PDB file of C-alpha atoms in Angstrom:
ATOM      1  CA  MET A   1       0.000   0.000   0.000  1.00  0.00           C
ATOM      2  CA  LYS A   2       1.231   3.466  -0.878  1.00  0.00           C
ATOM      3  CA  VAL A   3       0.663   6.953   0.526  1.00  0.00           C
ATOM      4  CA  SER A   4      -1.429   7.824  -2.546  1.00  0.00           C
ATOM      5  CA  ASP A   5      -3.915   5.071  -1.591  1.00  0.00           C
ATOM      6  CA  ILE A   6      -4.483   6.679   1.805  1.00  0.00           C
ATOM      7  CA  LEU A   7      -4.688  10.210   0.420  1.00  0.00           C
ATOM      8  CA  ARG A   8      -7.330   9.080  -2.065  1.00  0.00           C
ATOM      9  CA  VAL A   9      -9.540   7.845   0.811  1.00  0.00           C
ATOM     10  CA  LYS A  10      -8.635  10.640   3.224  1.00  0.00           C
ATOM     11  CA  GLY A  11      -9.417  13.501   0.876  1.00  0.00           C
ATOM     12  CA  SER A  12      -7.483  16.568  -0.148  1.00  0.00           C
ATOM     13  CA  THR A  13      -8.293  19.163   2.525  1.00  0.00           C
ATOM     14  CA  LEU A  14      -5.091  20.924   3.576  1.00  0.00           C
ATOM     15  CA  TYR A  15      -4.590  23.341   6.438  1.00  0.00           C
ATOM     16  CA  THR A  16      -1.676  25.747   6.238  1.00  0.00           C
ATOM     17  CA  VAL A  17      -0.266  28.705   8.096  1.00  0.00           C
ATOM     18  CA  GLN A  18       2.303  31.372   7.229  1.00  0.00           C
ATOM     19  CA  PRO A  19       5.524  31.630   9.229  1.00  0.00           C
ATOM     20  CA  GLU A  20       4.925  35.234  10.330  1.00  0.00           C
ATOM     21  CA  GLN A  21       1.442  34.549  11.683  1.00  0.00           C
ATOM     22  CA  PRO A  22       1.013  34.748  15.436  1.00  0.00           C
ATOM     23  CA  LEU A  23       1.129  31.345  17.109  1.00  0.00           C
ATOM     24  CA  SER A  24      -2.213  32.138  18.752  1.00  0.00           C
ATOM     25  CA  GLU A  25      -3.896  32.318  15.308  1.00  0.00           C
ATOM     26  CA  ALA A  26      -2.380  28.984  14.332  1.00  0.00           C
ATOM     27  CA  VAL A  27      -3.604  27.395  17.570  1.00  0.00           C
ATOM     28  CA  ASN A  28      -7.104  28.794  16.963  1.00  0.00           C
ATOM     29  CA  THR A  29      -7.096  27.204  13.484  1.00  0.00           C
ATOM     30  CA  MET A  30      -5.954  23.882  14.927  1.00  0.00           C
ATOM     31  CA  ALA A  31      -8.722  24.010  17.553  1.00  0.00           C
ATOM     32  CA  GLN A  32     -11.396  25.141  15.084  1.00  0.00           C
ATOM     33  CA  PHE A  33     -10.748  22.262  12.681  1.00  0.00           C
ATOM     34  CA  ASP A  34      -9.751  19.719  15.372  1.00  0.00           C
ATOM     35  CA  ILE A  35      -6.378  19.031  13.753  1.00  0.00           C
ATOM     36  CA  GLY A  36      -2.963  18.344  15.230  1.00  0.00           C
ATOM     37  CA  SER A  37      -0.776  20.025  12.632  1.00  0.00           C
ATOM     38  CA  LEU A  38      -0.452  22.824  10.123  1.00  0.00           C
ATOM     39  CA  VAL A  39       1.885  22.933   7.165  1.00  0.00           C
ATOM     40  CA  VAL A  40       3.855  26.184   7.181  1.00  0.00           C
ATOM     41  CA  MET A  41       3.871  27.735   3.693  1.00  0.00           C
ATOM     42  CA  GLU A  42       5.752  30.771   2.401  1.00  0.00           C
ATOM     43  CA  HIS A  43       5.513  31.999  -1.206  1.00  0.00           C
ATOM     44  CA  GLY A  44       3.937  28.679  -2.216  1.00  0.00           C
ATOM     45  CA  ASP A  45       6.721  26.567  -0.699  1.00  0.00           C
ATOM     46  CA  VAL A  46       6.621  24.300   2.346  1.00  0.00           C
ATOM     47  CA  VAL A  47       9.003  25.815   4.883  1.00  0.00           C
ATOM     48  CA  GLY A  48       8.007  23.918   7.999  1.00  0.00           C
ATOM     49  CA  MET A  49       5.509  22.005  10.059  1.00  0.00           C
ATOM     50  CA  LEU A  50       3.704  23.139  13.183  1.00  0.00           C
ATOM     51  CA  THR A  51       2.272  20.451  15.450  1.00  0.00           C
ATOM     52  CA  PHE A  52       0.770  20.485  18.909  1.00  0.00           C
ATOM     53  CA  ARG A  53       4.172  19.285  20.167  1.00  0.00           C
ATOM     54  CA  GLU A  54       5.877  22.549  19.087  1.00  0.00           C
ATOM     55  CA  VAL A  55       2.950  24.572  20.454  1.00  0.00           C
ATOM     56  CA  ILE A  56       3.175  22.941  23.886  1.00  0.00           C
ATOM     57  CA  GLN A  57       6.953  23.410  24.013  1.00  0.00           C
ATOM     58  CA  ALA A  58       6.563  27.114  23.109  1.00  0.00           C
ATOM     59  CA  VAL A  59       3.890  27.672  25.755  1.00  0.00           C
ATOM     60  CA  VAL A  60       6.047  26.017  28.418  1.00  0.00           C
ATOM     61  CA  ARG A  61       9.082  28.140  27.400  1.00  0.00           C
ATOM     62  CA  ASN A  62       6.920  31.281  27.666  1.00  0.00           C
ATOM     63  CA  GLY A  63       5.726  30.491  31.162  1.00  0.00           C
ATOM     64  CA  GLY A  64       2.292  29.290  30.122  1.00  0.00           C
ATOM     65  CA  SER A  65       1.376  31.847  27.473  1.00  0.00           C
ATOM     66  CA  MET A  66       1.908  32.332  23.764  1.00  0.00           C
ATOM     67  CA  GLY A  67       2.471  36.067  23.977  1.00  0.00           C
ATOM     68  CA  ASP A  68       3.477  37.507  20.621  1.00  0.00           C
ATOM     69  CA  THR A  69       5.287  34.340  19.494  1.00  0.00           C
ATOM     70  CA  ARG A  70       5.345  33.819  15.727  1.00  0.00           C
ATOM     71  CA  VAL A  71       4.943  30.450  14.024  1.00  0.00           C
ATOM     72  CA  ARG A  72       8.447  30.734  12.499  1.00  0.00           C
ATOM     73  CA  SER A  73      10.108  30.709  15.905  1.00  0.00           C
ATOM     74  CA  VAL A  74       8.548  27.414  17.009  1.00  0.00           C
ATOM     75  CA  MET A  75       7.913  25.404  13.809  1.00  0.00           C
ATOM     76  CA  ASP A  76       9.917  22.386  12.705  1.00  0.00           C
ATOM     77  CA  ASP A  77      11.824  23.899   9.784  1.00  0.00           C
ATOM     78  CA  HIS A  78      13.085  20.523   8.514  1.00  0.00           C
ATOM     79  CA  PRO A  79      10.007  18.301   8.569  1.00  0.00           C
ATOM     80  CA  LEU A  80      10.190  14.726   7.468  1.00  0.00           C
ATOM     81  CA  THR A  81       8.430  14.349   4.084  1.00  0.00           C
ATOM     82  CA  CYS A  82       7.342  11.554   1.783  1.00  0.00           C
ATOM     83  CA  THR A  83       5.910  11.232  -1.722  1.00  0.00           C
ATOM     84  CA  PRO A  84       2.621   9.712  -2.892  1.00  0.00           C
ATOM     85  CA  ASP A  85       4.634   6.691  -4.123  1.00  0.00           C
ATOM     86  CA  THR A  86       6.204   5.969  -0.717  1.00  0.00           C
ATOM     87  CA  GLU A  87       5.181   2.603   0.730  1.00  0.00           C
ATOM     88  CA  ILE A  88       3.228   2.783   4.011  1.00  0.00           C
ATOM     89  CA  ASP A  89       5.719   0.489   5.764  1.00  0.00           C
ATOM     90  CA  GLU A  90       8.486   2.961   4.924  1.00  0.00           C
ATOM     91  CA  VAL A  91       6.400   5.901   6.199  1.00  0.00           C
ATOM     92  CA  ARG A  92       5.790   3.999   9.431  1.00  0.00           C
ATOM     93  CA  ARG A  93       9.524   3.350   9.871  1.00  0.00           C
ATOM     94  CA  MET A  94      10.374   7.004   9.136  1.00  0.00           C
ATOM     95  CA  MET A  95       7.772   8.321  11.567  1.00  0.00           C
ATOM     96  CA  LEU A  96       8.859   5.960  14.320  1.00  0.00           C
ATOM     97  CA  SER A  97      12.550   6.761  13.908  1.00  0.00           C
ATOM     98  CA  ARG A  98      11.944  10.532  14.204  1.00  0.00           C
ATOM     99  CA  HIS A  99       8.979  10.375  16.610  1.00  0.00           C
ATOM    100  CA  ALA A 100       6.989  12.272  13.957  1.00  0.00           C
ATOM    101  CA  ARG A 101       3.219  12.271  14.176  1.00  0.00           C
ATOM    102  CA  TYR A 102       2.647  14.197  10.949  1.00  0.00           C
ATOM    103  CA  MET A 103       4.394  14.161   7.591  1.00  0.00           C
ATOM    104  CA  PRO A 104       3.808  16.400   4.556  1.00  0.00           C
ATOM    105  CA  VAL A 105       3.350  14.504   1.301  1.00  0.00           C
ATOM    106  CA  MET A 106       5.231  16.195  -1.533  1.00  0.00           C
ATOM    107  CA  THR A 107       5.501  15.780  -5.281  1.00  0.00           C
ATOM    108  CA  GLN A 108       8.697  17.688  -5.991  1.00  0.00           C
ATOM    109  CA  LYS A 109       7.806  21.091  -4.449  1.00  0.00           C
ATOM    110  CA  THR A 110       4.016  20.650  -4.480  1.00  0.00           C
ATOM    111  CA  LEU A 111       2.190  19.823  -1.242  1.00  0.00           C
ATOM    112  CA  MET A 112      -0.173  16.907  -1.896  1.00  0.00           C
ATOM    113  CA  GLY A 113      -1.416  16.250   1.640  1.00  0.00           C
ATOM    114  CA  VAL A 114      -0.388  15.350   5.167  1.00  0.00           C
ATOM    115  CA  MET A 115      -0.016  11.856   6.585  1.00  0.00           C
ATOM    116  CA  SER A 116      -0.659  11.399  10.276  1.00  0.00           C
ATOM    117  CA  PHE A 117       0.452   8.491  12.383  1.00  0.00           C
ATOM    118  CA  TYR A 118      -3.260   7.773  12.834  1.00  0.00           C
ATOM    119  CA  ASP A 119      -3.630   7.475   9.031  1.00  0.00           C
ATOM    120  CA  VAL A 120      -0.754   4.999   8.916  1.00  0.00           C
ATOM    121  CA  ALA A 121      -2.055   2.956  11.851  1.00  0.00           C
ATOM    122  CA  LYS A 122      -5.571   2.859  10.369  1.00  0.00           C
ATOM    123  CA  ALA A 123      -4.226   1.692   7.000  1.00  0.00           C
ATOM    124  CA  VAL A 124      -2.243  -1.099   8.668  1.00  0.00           C
ATOM    125  CA  VAL A 125      -5.243  -2.236  10.739  1.00  0.00           C
ATOM    126  CA  ASP A 126      -7.574  -2.095   7.707  1.00  0.00           C
ATOM    127  CA  SER A 127      -5.091  -4.131   5.681  1.00  0.00           C
ATOM    128  CA  GLN A 128      -4.779  -6.723   8.445  1.00  0.00           C
ATOM    129  CA  ASP A 129      -8.576  -6.920   8.797  1.00  0.00           C
ATOM    130  CA  PHE A 130      -8.916  -7.530   5.052  1.00  0.00           C
ATOM    131  CA  GLU A 131      -6.240 -10.234   5.124  1.00  0.00           C
ATOM    132  CA  ASN A 132      -7.901 -11.822   8.157  1.00  0.00           C
ATOM    133  CA  ARG A 133     -11.283 -11.925   6.373  1.00  0.00           C
ATOM    134  CA  MET A 134      -9.686 -13.476   3.276  1.00  0.00           C
ATOM    135  CA  LEU A 135      -7.930 -16.146   5.355  1.00  0.00           C
ATOM    136  CA  LYS A 136     -11.162 -16.977   7.193  1.00  0.00           C
ATOM    137  CA  ALA A 137     -13.020 -17.253   3.883  1.00  0.00           C
ATOM    138  CA  TYR A 138     -10.286 -19.535   2.561  1.00  0.00           C
ATOM    139  CA  ILE A 139     -10.461 -21.731   5.657  1.00  0.00           C
ATOM    140  CA  ARG A 140     -14.264 -21.803   5.558  1.00  0.00           C
ATOM    141  CA  ASP A 141     -14.137 -23.066   1.949  1.00  0.00           C
ATOM    142  CA  TRP A 142     -11.527 -25.726   2.781  1.00  0.00           C
ATOM    143  CA  PRO A 143     -12.688 -29.287   1.923  1.00  0.00           C
ATOM    144  CA  VAL A 144     -14.202 -31.161   4.852  1.00  0.00           C
ATOM    145  CA  GLU A 145     -12.240 -34.167   6.180  1.00  0.00           C
ATOM    146  CA  GLU A 146     -14.985 -36.655   5.203  1.00  0.00           C
ATOM    147  CA  GLU A 147     -14.965 -35.438   1.601  1.00  0.00           C
ATOM    148  CA  ALA A 148     -11.208 -35.879   1.454  1.00  0.00           C
ATOM    149  CA  GLY A 149     -11.564 -39.424   2.901  1.00  0.00           C
ATOM    150  CA  GLU A 150     -14.286 -40.286   0.385  1.00  0.00           C
ATOM    151  CA  ARG A 151     -12.065 -39.149  -2.467  1.00  0.00           C
ATOM    152  CA  GLN A 152      -9.242 -41.352  -1.192  1.00  0.00           C
ATOM    153  CA  ALA A 153     -11.649 -44.358  -1.062  1.00  0.00           C
ATOM    154  CA  LEU A 154     -12.676 -43.767  -4.660  1.00  0.00           C
ATOM    155  CA  LEU A 155      -9.066 -43.915  -5.808  1.00  0.00           C
TER     156      LEU A 155
END
């Protein structure tokens, strides 16, 4: 399974923020749409990723408030990325190795979507459920012992 398979099911809604926006505006957007990340875009290019992890760290550093903090000062400016052709197992390994919960999906310099660890986990579980159903169907259609014995007697 590839990233493109998940994006096709997930849809193409993207939430972005600009690096000079106040962090408080970004947090309001995240709360409004119940999302855990925003892709940081500048002049049409991805320049970073803002997740709730960076927000929490910034609030703690500022003694419990956001103040006039800008997105640029807290964003991850080297986010892990993948392409639509990346295999889900590879995305899972990449996310686990960097403790990343969100990953922009890029085709060259074009943002195609965002993969979350939830998306990856759901795809893995769905795939395992499908395989489990196929195996059960195969076992259910397996010849019964008596039939196999009758065939042996006929030979």
